[in-house]
XYZ file of C-alpha atoms in Angstrom:
668
model
C 173.533 62.336 133.578
C 171.244 59.627 132.275
C 171.368 58.872 128.616
C 168.947 60.779 126.397
C 166.260 58.548 124.905
C 166.950 57.402 121.403
C 165.187 59.182 118.578
C 162.092 57.275 117.455
C 162.051 55.446 114.176
C 160.681 57.266 111.160
C 156.884 57.242 111.121
C 156.669 56.223 114.779
C 153.696 57.664 116.697
C 154.716 60.385 119.197
C 154.506 59.138 122.743
C 153.401 61.064 125.803
C 156.104 62.252 128.207
C 156.496 60.337 131.429
C 156.677 62.164 134.781
C 159.720 60.127 135.824
C 161.648 61.473 132.815
C 161.334 65.112 133.888
C 164.532 65.031 135.982
C 166.376 63.693 132.963
C 164.882 66.370 130.694
C 166.107 69.148 132.975
C 169.738 68.069 132.343
C 169.396 67.531 128.619
C 170.912 70.001 126.137
C 170.701 70.267 122.390
C 174.047 68.453 122.248
C 172.239 65.270 123.301
C 169.992 65.415 120.247
C 171.292 64.110 116.897
C 172.572 66.932 114.688
C 170.489 65.841 111.689
C 167.314 66.074 113.813
C 168.219 69.623 114.922
C 168.883 70.670 111.314
C 165.563 69.215 110.193
C 163.692 71.044 112.947
C 165.536 74.306 112.288
C 164.736 74.093 108.587
C 161.073 73.451 109.392
C 160.998 76.473 111.685
C 162.762 78.661 109.131
C 160.199 77.742 106.444
C 157.303 78.417 108.799
C 158.659 81.787 109.907
C 159.632 83.169 106.468
C 156.588 81.836 104.609
C 154.802 84.806 103.024
C 156.771 87.410 105.033
C 158.866 90.173 103.431
C 162.521 90.403 104.339
C 163.092 92.569 107.402
C 166.062 94.964 107.863
C 168.695 93.726 110.265
C 168.117 95.071 113.761
C 170.806 96.593 115.905
C 171.993 94.930 119.094
C 170.103 97.584 121.044
C 166.894 96.860 119.151
C 167.317 93.155 119.694
C 167.860 93.583 123.423
C 164.727 95.729 123.685
C 162.763 93.160 121.675
C 164.045 90.327 123.859
C 163.165 92.226 127.031
C 159.689 92.982 125.737
C 159.265 89.348 124.681
C 160.303 88.146 128.144
C 157.838 90.541 129.788
C 155.030 89.320 127.532
C 155.974 85.722 128.240
C 155.906 86.275 131.998
C 152.608 88.131 131.703
C 150.958 85.353 129.676
C 152.151 82.696 132.110
C 150.330 84.299 135.015
C 147.290 82.389 136.187
C 146.099 79.085 134.769
C 146.047 78.530 131.007
C 143.192 76.430 129.600
C 144.250 73.859 127.019
C 141.967 71.692 124.869
C 142.253 67.912 124.692
C 144.242 68.198 121.434
C 146.325 71.128 120.142
C 149.308 71.856 117.919
C 152.727 72.960 119.153
C 152.095 76.374 117.605
C 148.768 76.701 119.495
C 150.497 75.592 122.697
C 153.060 78.353 122.218
C 150.406 80.984 121.559
C 148.381 80.026 124.636
C 151.281 79.759 127.076
C 153.562 82.511 125.728
C 156.526 80.130 125.513
C 158.634 80.272 122.348
C 158.213 77.410 119.901
C 161.906 76.314 119.879
C 161.844 75.920 123.666
C 158.740 73.706 123.465
C 160.244 71.602 120.678
C 163.469 71.269 122.670
C 161.593 69.735 125.616
C 159.606 67.455 123.312
C 162.703 66.335 121.428
C 164.446 65.690 124.712
C 161.824 63.065 125.456
C 162.177 61.480 122.050
C 159.199 63.218 120.400
C 160.270 64.657 117.039
C 157.480 67.271 116.925
C 157.211 69.983 114.305
C 155.554 73.349 114.826
C 152.303 71.931 113.411
C 152.507 68.613 115.276
C 149.383 67.786 117.331
C 149.915 66.744 120.925
C 147.370 65.600 123.501
C 146.561 67.414 126.734
C 148.487 64.947 128.925
C 151.692 65.562 126.924
C 151.099 69.328 126.907
C 150.546 69.335 130.688
C 153.889 67.619 131.360
C 155.695 69.989 129.004
C 153.978 72.947 130.683
C 155.087 71.670 134.095
C 158.683 71.495 132.859
C 158.396 75.061 131.548
C 156.802 76.415 134.715
C 153.353 77.113 133.219
C 150.146 76.269 135.102
C 147.549 74.660 132.847
C 144.158 72.991 133.125
C 142.014 71.064 130.706
C 139.438 73.232 128.967
C 135.801 72.178 128.810
C 134.708 70.361 125.692
C 133.204 72.730 123.148
C 129.448 73.058 123.268
C 127.615 71.319 120.427
C 124.761 73.077 118.659
C 122.693 69.886 118.565
C 122.823 69.625 122.366
C 121.444 73.139 122.792
C 118.970 72.633 119.950
C 117.607 69.393 121.380
C 118.029 70.548 124.992
C 120.325 67.581 125.624
C 120.999 68.535 129.228
C 122.724 65.239 130.082
C 125.419 65.863 127.472
C 125.883 69.503 128.505
C 126.353 68.560 132.178
C 129.079 65.944 131.610
C 132.097 66.578 133.825
C 135.102 64.895 135.377
C 134.213 63.279 138.763
C 137.096 65.017 140.540
C 135.623 68.441 139.625
C 132.239 67.801 141.238
C 131.085 69.298 144.548
C 127.899 68.897 146.603
C 125.053 71.146 145.415
C 121.660 72.102 146.828
C 118.570 70.036 145.911
C 115.881 71.601 143.712
C 112.404 70.762 145.027
C 108.960 71.034 143.410
C 105.759 71.004 145.491
C 102.699 69.527 143.741
C 99.173 68.462 144.610
C 95.477 69.335 144.436
C 94.688 73.033 144.055
C 93.126 73.516 147.516
C 95.357 71.237 149.554
C 97.870 73.897 150.620
C 100.822 73.956 148.198
C 101.138 77.749 148.332
C 100.611 77.843 152.110
C 103.434 75.351 152.616
C 105.752 77.353 150.350
C 104.922 80.497 152.341
C 105.524 78.685 155.638
C 108.907 77.457 154.364
C 109.862 81.007 153.368
C 109.197 82.186 156.908
C 111.591 79.576 158.349
C 114.459 81.029 156.297
C 116.551 82.936 158.836
C 119.179 83.673 156.185
C 116.530 85.337 154.048
C 115.814 87.975 156.675
C 112.425 88.979 157.989
C 109.260 87.260 156.851
C 107.694 89.115 153.953
C 111.104 90.259 152.748
C 110.569 88.644 149.357
C 110.235 91.518 146.937
C 109.656 89.757 143.646
C 108.571 86.483 142.099
C 111.278 84.869 139.984
C 109.804 81.363 139.764
C 111.995 79.879 142.492
C 113.663 80.783 145.748
C 116.356 79.329 147.995
C 116.406 78.930 151.760
C 119.089 77.696 154.166
C 117.992 74.992 156.604
C 119.809 73.702 159.692
C 118.438 70.260 160.682
C 117.627 69.451 164.284
C 120.714 68.527 166.287
C 123.076 69.693 163.534
C 125.208 72.778 163.000
C 125.459 72.306 159.230
C 123.605 74.733 156.967
C 121.887 73.190 153.941
C 120.627 75.375 151.082
C 117.415 74.119 149.416
C 115.890 75.562 146.236
C 112.105 75.490 145.799
C 110.381 75.858 142.442
C 107.597 78.384 142.927
C 105.748 77.636 139.680
C 101.992 77.041 139.410
C 101.587 73.321 140.004
C 102.620 70.256 138.098
C 101.587 71.732 134.733
C 104.659 73.992 134.662
C 106.831 71.172 136.051
C 105.749 68.848 133.235
C 105.943 71.598 130.599
C 109.607 72.040 131.473
C 110.189 68.282 131.358
C 108.440 68.072 127.992
C 110.933 70.579 126.654
C 113.911 68.744 128.032
C 114.453 70.734 131.229
C 115.426 68.214 133.913
C 115.437 70.760 136.727
C 113.972 69.094 139.816
C 115.624 66.596 142.150
C 112.811 65.932 144.644
C 108.982 66.147 144.437
C 106.808 66.881 147.465
C 103.199 65.688 146.978
C 100.775 67.606 149.204
C 97.555 65.873 150.326
C 94.953 67.416 152.665
C 94.408 65.266 155.763
C 90.650 65.885 155.736
C 89.991 65.282 152.025
C 92.543 62.720 150.906
C 93.718 62.032 147.377
C 91.888 63.790 144.545
C 92.133 63.160 140.770
C 94.548 66.099 140.495
C 96.690 64.497 143.206
C 96.836 61.268 141.199
C 97.899 63.266 138.165
C 100.673 64.956 140.182
C 101.834 61.572 141.537
C 102.024 60.142 138.014
C 103.942 63.189 136.752
C 106.496 62.794 139.550
C 106.804 59.027 139.023
C 107.359 59.429 135.299
C 110.002 62.095 135.959
C 111.871 59.501 138.031
C 112.446 61.802 141.027
C 112.238 60.771 144.706
C 108.852 61.585 146.287
C 108.025 62.910 149.755
C 104.357 62.930 150.830
C 103.281 65.900 152.956
C 99.907 65.361 154.660
C 98.725 68.920 155.299
C 95.895 70.405 157.414
C 96.368 67.929 160.245
C 94.952 70.580 162.602
C 91.537 70.573 160.851
C 88.423 68.820 162.133
C 87.967 65.556 160.253
C 91.681 65.098 159.576
C 92.552 61.411 159.154
C 96.261 60.963 158.276
C 96.087 57.165 158.483
C 93.360 57.046 155.826
C 95.500 59.262 153.584
C 98.492 56.968 154.095
C 96.338 54.073 152.919
C 95.329 56.005 149.820
C 98.981 56.816 149.120
C 99.852 53.124 149.412
C 97.107 52.270 146.911
C 98.910 54.522 144.409
C 102.249 52.747 144.993
C 103.540 55.336 147.469
C 104.120 53.022 150.418
C 104.968 55.042 153.582
C 108.322 54.291 155.243
C 106.608 53.424 158.531
C 104.648 50.747 156.653
C 107.813 49.228 155.232
C 107.895 51.350 152.070
C 110.333 53.895 150.710
C 108.257 57.099 150.734
C 108.793 59.511 153.661
C 105.413 60.775 154.907
C 105.466 64.018 156.921
C 102.477 65.393 158.856
C 102.320 69.182 158.563
C 100.116 72.183 159.161
C 101.017 75.161 157.029
C 98.725 77.243 159.245
C 100.434 76.485 162.587
C 103.874 75.680 161.054
C 103.764 72.237 162.703
C 105.902 69.708 160.840
C 107.559 72.221 158.463
C 110.982 71.609 160.040
C 110.398 67.845 159.717
C 109.604 68.290 156.021
C 112.841 70.225 155.479
C 114.782 67.562 157.405
C 113.326 64.872 155.113
C 114.398 66.876 152.045
C 117.971 67.182 153.367
C 118.159 63.414 154.058
C 116.978 62.497 150.554
C 119.325 65.058 148.984
C 122.272 63.459 150.784
C 121.138 60.010 149.643
C 120.892 61.201 146.028
C 124.481 62.552 146.172
C 123.675 65.666 144.124
C 126.821 67.220 142.643
C 127.963 69.850 140.149
C 131.164 71.634 139.092
C 131.054 75.277 140.259
C 134.287 76.206 138.449
C 133.195 75.632 134.851
C 131.182 77.709 132.394
C 127.608 77.740 133.635
C 124.694 75.763 132.209
C 121.237 76.875 133.398
C 117.568 76.205 132.605
C 114.932 78.881 132.004
C 111.936 78.460 134.358
C 110.127 81.747 133.616
C 110.489 84.584 131.103
C 108.804 87.811 130.055
C 109.384 91.197 128.434
C 109.762 94.109 130.848
C 109.169 97.656 129.566
C 112.192 99.075 131.371
C 114.566 96.111 131.679
C 113.885 94.394 128.339
C 113.863 90.607 127.950
C 114.111 88.838 131.313
C 114.557 85.179 132.131
C 114.514 83.393 135.489
C 116.865 80.416 135.539
C 118.117 77.702 137.840
C 121.838 77.011 137.434
C 122.438 73.324 136.642
C 126.224 73.442 136.854
C 129.018 76.003 136.828
C 128.764 79.541 138.187
C 127.007 82.422 136.434
C 128.782 85.781 136.523
C 127.719 89.289 135.601
C 129.153 89.969 132.146
C 129.037 86.337 130.979
C 128.226 85.832 127.292
C 125.700 83.088 126.610
C 123.554 81.254 124.083
C 120.029 80.347 125.211
C 117.728 78.440 122.877
C 117.526 80.538 119.734
C 118.757 83.734 121.326
C 121.958 84.973 122.966
C 123.091 87.816 125.173
C 125.451 89.141 127.814
C 124.416 89.145 131.476
C 123.784 92.721 132.579
C 122.255 92.039 135.982
C 121.662 89.051 138.243
C 118.824 89.519 140.758
C 117.838 87.043 143.472
C 114.374 86.402 144.919
C 114.929 89.081 147.559
C 115.400 91.717 144.854
C 119.127 91.970 145.598
C 121.593 92.321 142.720
C 124.380 89.776 142.992
C 127.656 89.222 141.127
C 127.598 85.455 140.677
C 125.286 82.459 141.101
C 126.420 78.928 142.093
C 124.853 75.597 141.024
C 121.195 74.957 142.019
C 120.551 78.613 142.829
C 117.738 80.567 141.134
C 118.244 84.034 139.642
C 116.607 86.504 137.278
C 118.796 87.584 134.371
C 118.617 90.718 132.243
C 120.622 90.882 129.024
C 118.792 88.536 126.639
C 118.565 89.723 123.031
C 115.050 88.207 122.853
C 112.651 86.620 125.344
C 113.716 82.977 125.880
C 111.251 80.085 126.135
C 110.547 78.143 129.328
C 112.739 75.048 129.288
C 115.468 76.600 127.115
C 119.042 75.749 128.081
C 121.399 78.663 128.769
C 125.053 77.905 128.008
C 127.852 80.347 128.828
C 130.538 80.592 126.142
C 133.979 82.200 125.965
C 133.318 84.995 123.489
C 130.714 86.803 121.462
C 132.192 85.341 118.278
C 131.764 81.803 119.635
C 128.205 82.641 120.702
C 127.279 83.832 117.206
C 128.750 80.747 115.536
C 126.902 78.497 117.979
C 123.636 80.412 117.599
C 123.822 80.248 113.793
C 124.291 76.478 114.003
C 121.230 76.173 116.266
C 119.082 78.345 114.020
C 120.041 76.305 110.963
C 118.099 73.451 112.465
C 114.912 75.475 112.357
C 112.377 76.133 115.051
C 113.255 74.621 118.414
C 111.379 71.407 119.139
C 112.597 69.095 121.834
C 110.164 66.306 121.249
C 110.352 63.771 118.480
C 107.484 63.543 116.035
C 105.090 60.589 115.825
C 106.982 59.425 112.728
C 110.152 59.162 114.817
C 108.270 57.314 117.562
C 106.964 54.700 115.098
C 110.436 54.307 113.575
C 112.046 53.721 116.961
C 109.395 51.180 117.909
C 109.923 49.325 114.624
C 113.709 49.355 115.035
C 113.545 48.100 118.621
C 115.077 51.292 120.064
C 112.229 51.628 122.576
C 111.260 48.972 125.119
C 107.975 50.623 126.150
C 105.129 52.428 124.426
C 103.981 54.955 127.024
C 100.280 55.823 126.958
C 98.207 58.568 128.596
C 94.684 57.118 128.660
C 91.458 59.154 128.929
C 88.000 57.565 128.920
C 84.351 58.467 129.558
C 83.781 56.164 132.555
C 85.671 54.311 135.282
C 84.495 50.971 133.881
C 85.872 51.717 130.399
C 89.112 53.028 131.905
C 89.766 49.888 133.939
C 88.792 47.515 131.104
C 91.083 49.237 128.590
C 93.954 49.444 131.093
C 93.660 45.720 131.770
C 93.658 44.885 128.061
C 96.609 47.171 127.278
C 98.661 45.537 130.025
C 98.413 42.218 128.139
C 99.761 43.611 124.853
C 103.432 42.874 124.220
C 105.687 42.655 121.220
C 109.002 40.806 120.949
C 110.843 43.476 122.951
C 108.254 46.207 123.525
C 105.528 46.483 126.149
C 102.778 49.004 126.899
C 102.916 51.221 129.985
C 99.924 53.381 130.942
C 101.640 56.308 132.683
C 98.398 58.122 133.503
C 94.712 57.159 133.296
C 91.728 59.370 134.142
C 88.119 60.140 133.271
C 87.252 63.200 131.198
C 88.274 65.210 128.144
C 91.900 65.326 127.011
C 93.722 68.328 128.512
C 96.916 70.224 127.822
C 98.391 68.548 130.894
C 97.768 65.109 129.338
C 99.518 66.190 126.162
C 102.499 67.635 128.056
C 102.861 64.451 130.079
C 102.949 62.390 126.879
C 105.437 64.866 125.383
C 107.707 64.606 128.411
C 107.657 60.809 128.243
C 107.868 60.206 124.478
C 104.377 58.727 124.542
C 100.944 59.055 122.934
C 97.487 60.057 124.165
C 94.577 57.638 123.692
C 91.066 59.073 124.046
C 88.077 56.734 124.317
C 84.652 58.360 123.922
C 85.939 61.721 125.194
C 86.426 65.128 123.590
C 89.719 66.558 122.402
C 89.313 70.372 122.350
C 90.753 72.292 119.408
C 93.237 74.144 121.605
C 94.479 70.821 122.997
C 94.953 69.478 119.458
C 96.963 72.616 118.742
C 99.182 71.957 121.752
C 99.644 68.352 120.626
C 100.738 69.489 117.165
C 103.222 71.935 118.662
C 104.712 69.291 120.953
C 104.773 66.515 118.343
C 102.358 64.315 120.323
C 99.899 61.953 118.620
C 96.369 61.993 120.082
C 94.337 58.990 118.967
C 90.543 58.949 119.387
C 88.385 55.821 119.478
C 84.730 54.848 119.803
C 85.309 51.090 119.602
C 87.518 49.203 122.065
C 88.742 46.522 119.648
C 89.927 49.193 117.169
C 91.921 50.854 119.959
C 93.522 47.580 121.048
C 94.278 46.515 117.462
C 96.084 49.800 116.761
C 98.183 49.666 119.935
C 99.019 46.015 119.256
C 100.161 46.896 115.729
C 102.269 49.788 117.042
C 104.015 47.643 119.625
C 104.726 44.857 117.136
C 106.136 47.238 114.536
C 103.350 46.565 112.042
C 102.526 50.238 111.453
C 103.990 52.547 108.835
C 105.617 55.783 110.015
C 102.913 57.805 108.258
C 99.153 57.764 108.792
C 96.563 57.479 106.068
C 93.489 59.685 105.874
C 90.000 58.682 104.814
C 86.826 60.774 104.428
C 83.916 59.347 106.449
C 81.160 61.608 105.157
C 79.841 65.059 104.154
C 77.291 67.323 105.802
C 75.564 70.354 104.283
C 74.980 73.222 106.728
C 71.307 74.283 106.771
C 71.212 76.700 109.728
C 73.425 78.645 112.164
C 71.981 78.766 115.687
C 74.782 80.290 117.775
C 78.194 81.822 117.202
C 80.544 82.385 120.144
C 84.265 83.055 119.668
C 85.656 79.895 118.073
C 82.549 77.810 118.722
C 79.301 77.549 116.761
C 76.094 75.538 116.980
C 74.862 74.616 113.524
C 72.266 72.323 111.947
C 72.657 70.305 108.798
C 71.945 67.174 106.804
C 74.340 64.322 106.066
C 74.596 64.044 102.286
C 76.748 60.880 102.191
C 78.674 58.558 104.436
C 78.712 58.922 108.213
C 79.410 62.011 110.326
C 81.032 61.535 113.780
C 82.783 63.674 116.355
C 85.850 64.089 114.185
C 87.875 66.831 112.490
C 86.529 68.352 109.269
C 87.520 70.539 106.359
C 85.206 73.492 105.732
C 84.358 73.592 102.012
C 82.759 76.618 100.337
C 82.150 76.661 96.554
C 84.291 73.502 96.250
C 87.261 75.252 97.888
C 88.668 74.649 101.379
C 88.261 77.794 103.500
C 89.064 76.438 106.955
C 89.205 73.484 109.311
C 87.509 72.522 112.548
C 86.202 69.760 114.721
C 82.758 68.404 115.655
C 82.669 68.267 119.468
C 79.078 67.032 119.930
C 76.188 65.629 117.850
C 72.430 65.682 118.559
C 69.355 64.325 116.843
C 66.292 66.181 118.142
C 67.145 66.246 121.896
C 69.301 63.139 122.108
C 73.093 62.934 122.033
C 74.247 60.600 119.274
C 77.635 59.110 118.388
C 77.152 59.350 114.634
C 74.729 60.560 111.960
C 74.221 58.488 108.806
C 73.341 59.552 105.270
C 70.049 61.411 105.073
C 69.973 62.230 108.803
C 69.420 65.789 109.976
C 71.284 66.747 113.107
C 72.544 69.606 115.221
C 76.142 69.899 116.282
C 78.575 71.991 118.262
C 81.685 72.692 116.222
C 85.011 74.306 117.036
C 86.546 76.341 114.223
C 88.424 79.597 113.820
C 86.591 80.152 110.501
C 82.938 81.306 110.741
C 80.593 78.745 109.134
C 77.896 79.925 106.718
C 74.673 78.308 105.478
C 75.366 76.174 102.421
C 78.910 75.268 103.533
C 79.946 71.612 103.378
C 81.704 69.890 106.247
C 84.002 67.176 104.922
C 84.542 64.891 107.915
C 87.664 62.710 107.923
C 89.681 60.414 110.132
C 93.397 59.608 110.227
C 94.239 55.970 110.797
C 97.393 53.966 111.273
C 98.658 52.621 107.990
C 99.432 48.933 108.398
C 102.513 47.494 106.722
C 101.957 45.162 103.783
C 102.557 41.570 104.794
């Protein structure tokens, strides 16, 4: 028998057991351990066991034998299966989880030279070796879910896993493009190729996504592919803006007879900014006037260089009507998915993302999700955003109730306490008690908001935590757009540059705001309208929308932002007042009124509605006219007509106090 390791010096840090010492440990007895160490451990155990407990009557030999038998049965029962252990735990916790008596655990630890007490903390590696010696199967438990990760929708943190646990998963694909270029037709054509899904038309409900199984040409392997069936890139970007990184591949659809449209450009920019691989599908190749080569040239002009032209973007010619090229499109998706090496751990607690939700009269709160990692099971307890629940039913896109859902698969869930929000992260937890603690921690942080506020953006720019200021640019003409883009490209700070992630002509839209929200950017509007409802969306998403009439003012502000010369808060200044003289038209939240500027200058800006010197509402001037001409501003003494947007009805005699918010420059 090899010599037992010497007892460590007082105060020495416990060391982990070595695998090679296990054979030695099996032959060790308590006689090999110094008597004083045994007495010290026994005394520690005695104190722990009698602390706060009344004296018990002595049991008979028969009672003791029954107790021992029952204890052995319980121990055997608790050892069955695999026991999950955290990265750190005490000897007492180890005993409770494995069913092994504390003295036996301490004996093994002491045999390896670790003088552990009942409250001694050991790491997982040490616990695993001890468990192996005691014949208990263990595995490392997942790290506990943090409230801040669910609150901020920190999907990257929630998906962390050990590389050895990861397995290949299906790609999640979004199809985007111009409204009439055939997105829906292609999705329908793909559905009909799904042999595993049964007969065409077998889809019984819309859950926001569906999965097919594709077998590439010349292969016997079956590849599942999940398609997001949401309405266009708006929903895709809305999910991104709220932290939901769901999609792996974007398919941009372009009609062969019409080519790239402004909406197509918007979709391309959304996909680029999301950082996902892009496949171009040129649809309607069977139509008269189809010119795929011209479309390829247009794609190249938007930095989507086709593979056949030496680029990296697969371009597939398809006809959703005749089904030509659909198999080629699916083959291209499989190839890119393999290149991307998409993986997840199907054996852990599931993490999923909500892609659709609503309240059903009979089933209650429903949410459609795509599983990011892990496997969802009926009966799982979960926290999702600011609600929780237990999964009652799991229903796939064919209307079939299923028991579990693997990574990348879509499913509709019933069992939410309240309707979740699109983009919310669903996290399965071990118990209802854990769910309530986690939910309380999330709710303490207030209303869920993924995006940082403008104040945070300015702070991060000033502190050098951002290397780019991302801008969504809207202007009134192509000439203005190109001139401003060119000027912005020249602005740089010490470590920060400007990147225009999308530029287009026309009024600011919700889609512009959501793109800025998804990218931690701002919206810059030059001589274009910002509707009230869009401003409302911007406020909800924490996005700053800046409006300009003068180019140099726009460039000066962006330059100051990039160079960290702007305070985190804006300053407000009143530009002028207008007295309302007449109401010409009232329609929902819009009115056409006439008035006279009493002081200052009135422009297409927000205003406070003053009545009897008290503020009664707010609004925005969307257009100004003098006689029959559109004007940019009205000066003191000028009478003008205007279209205003306000939820408060305006009356004759009211005063519009027009104001502007400007960047506050730091004192030099």
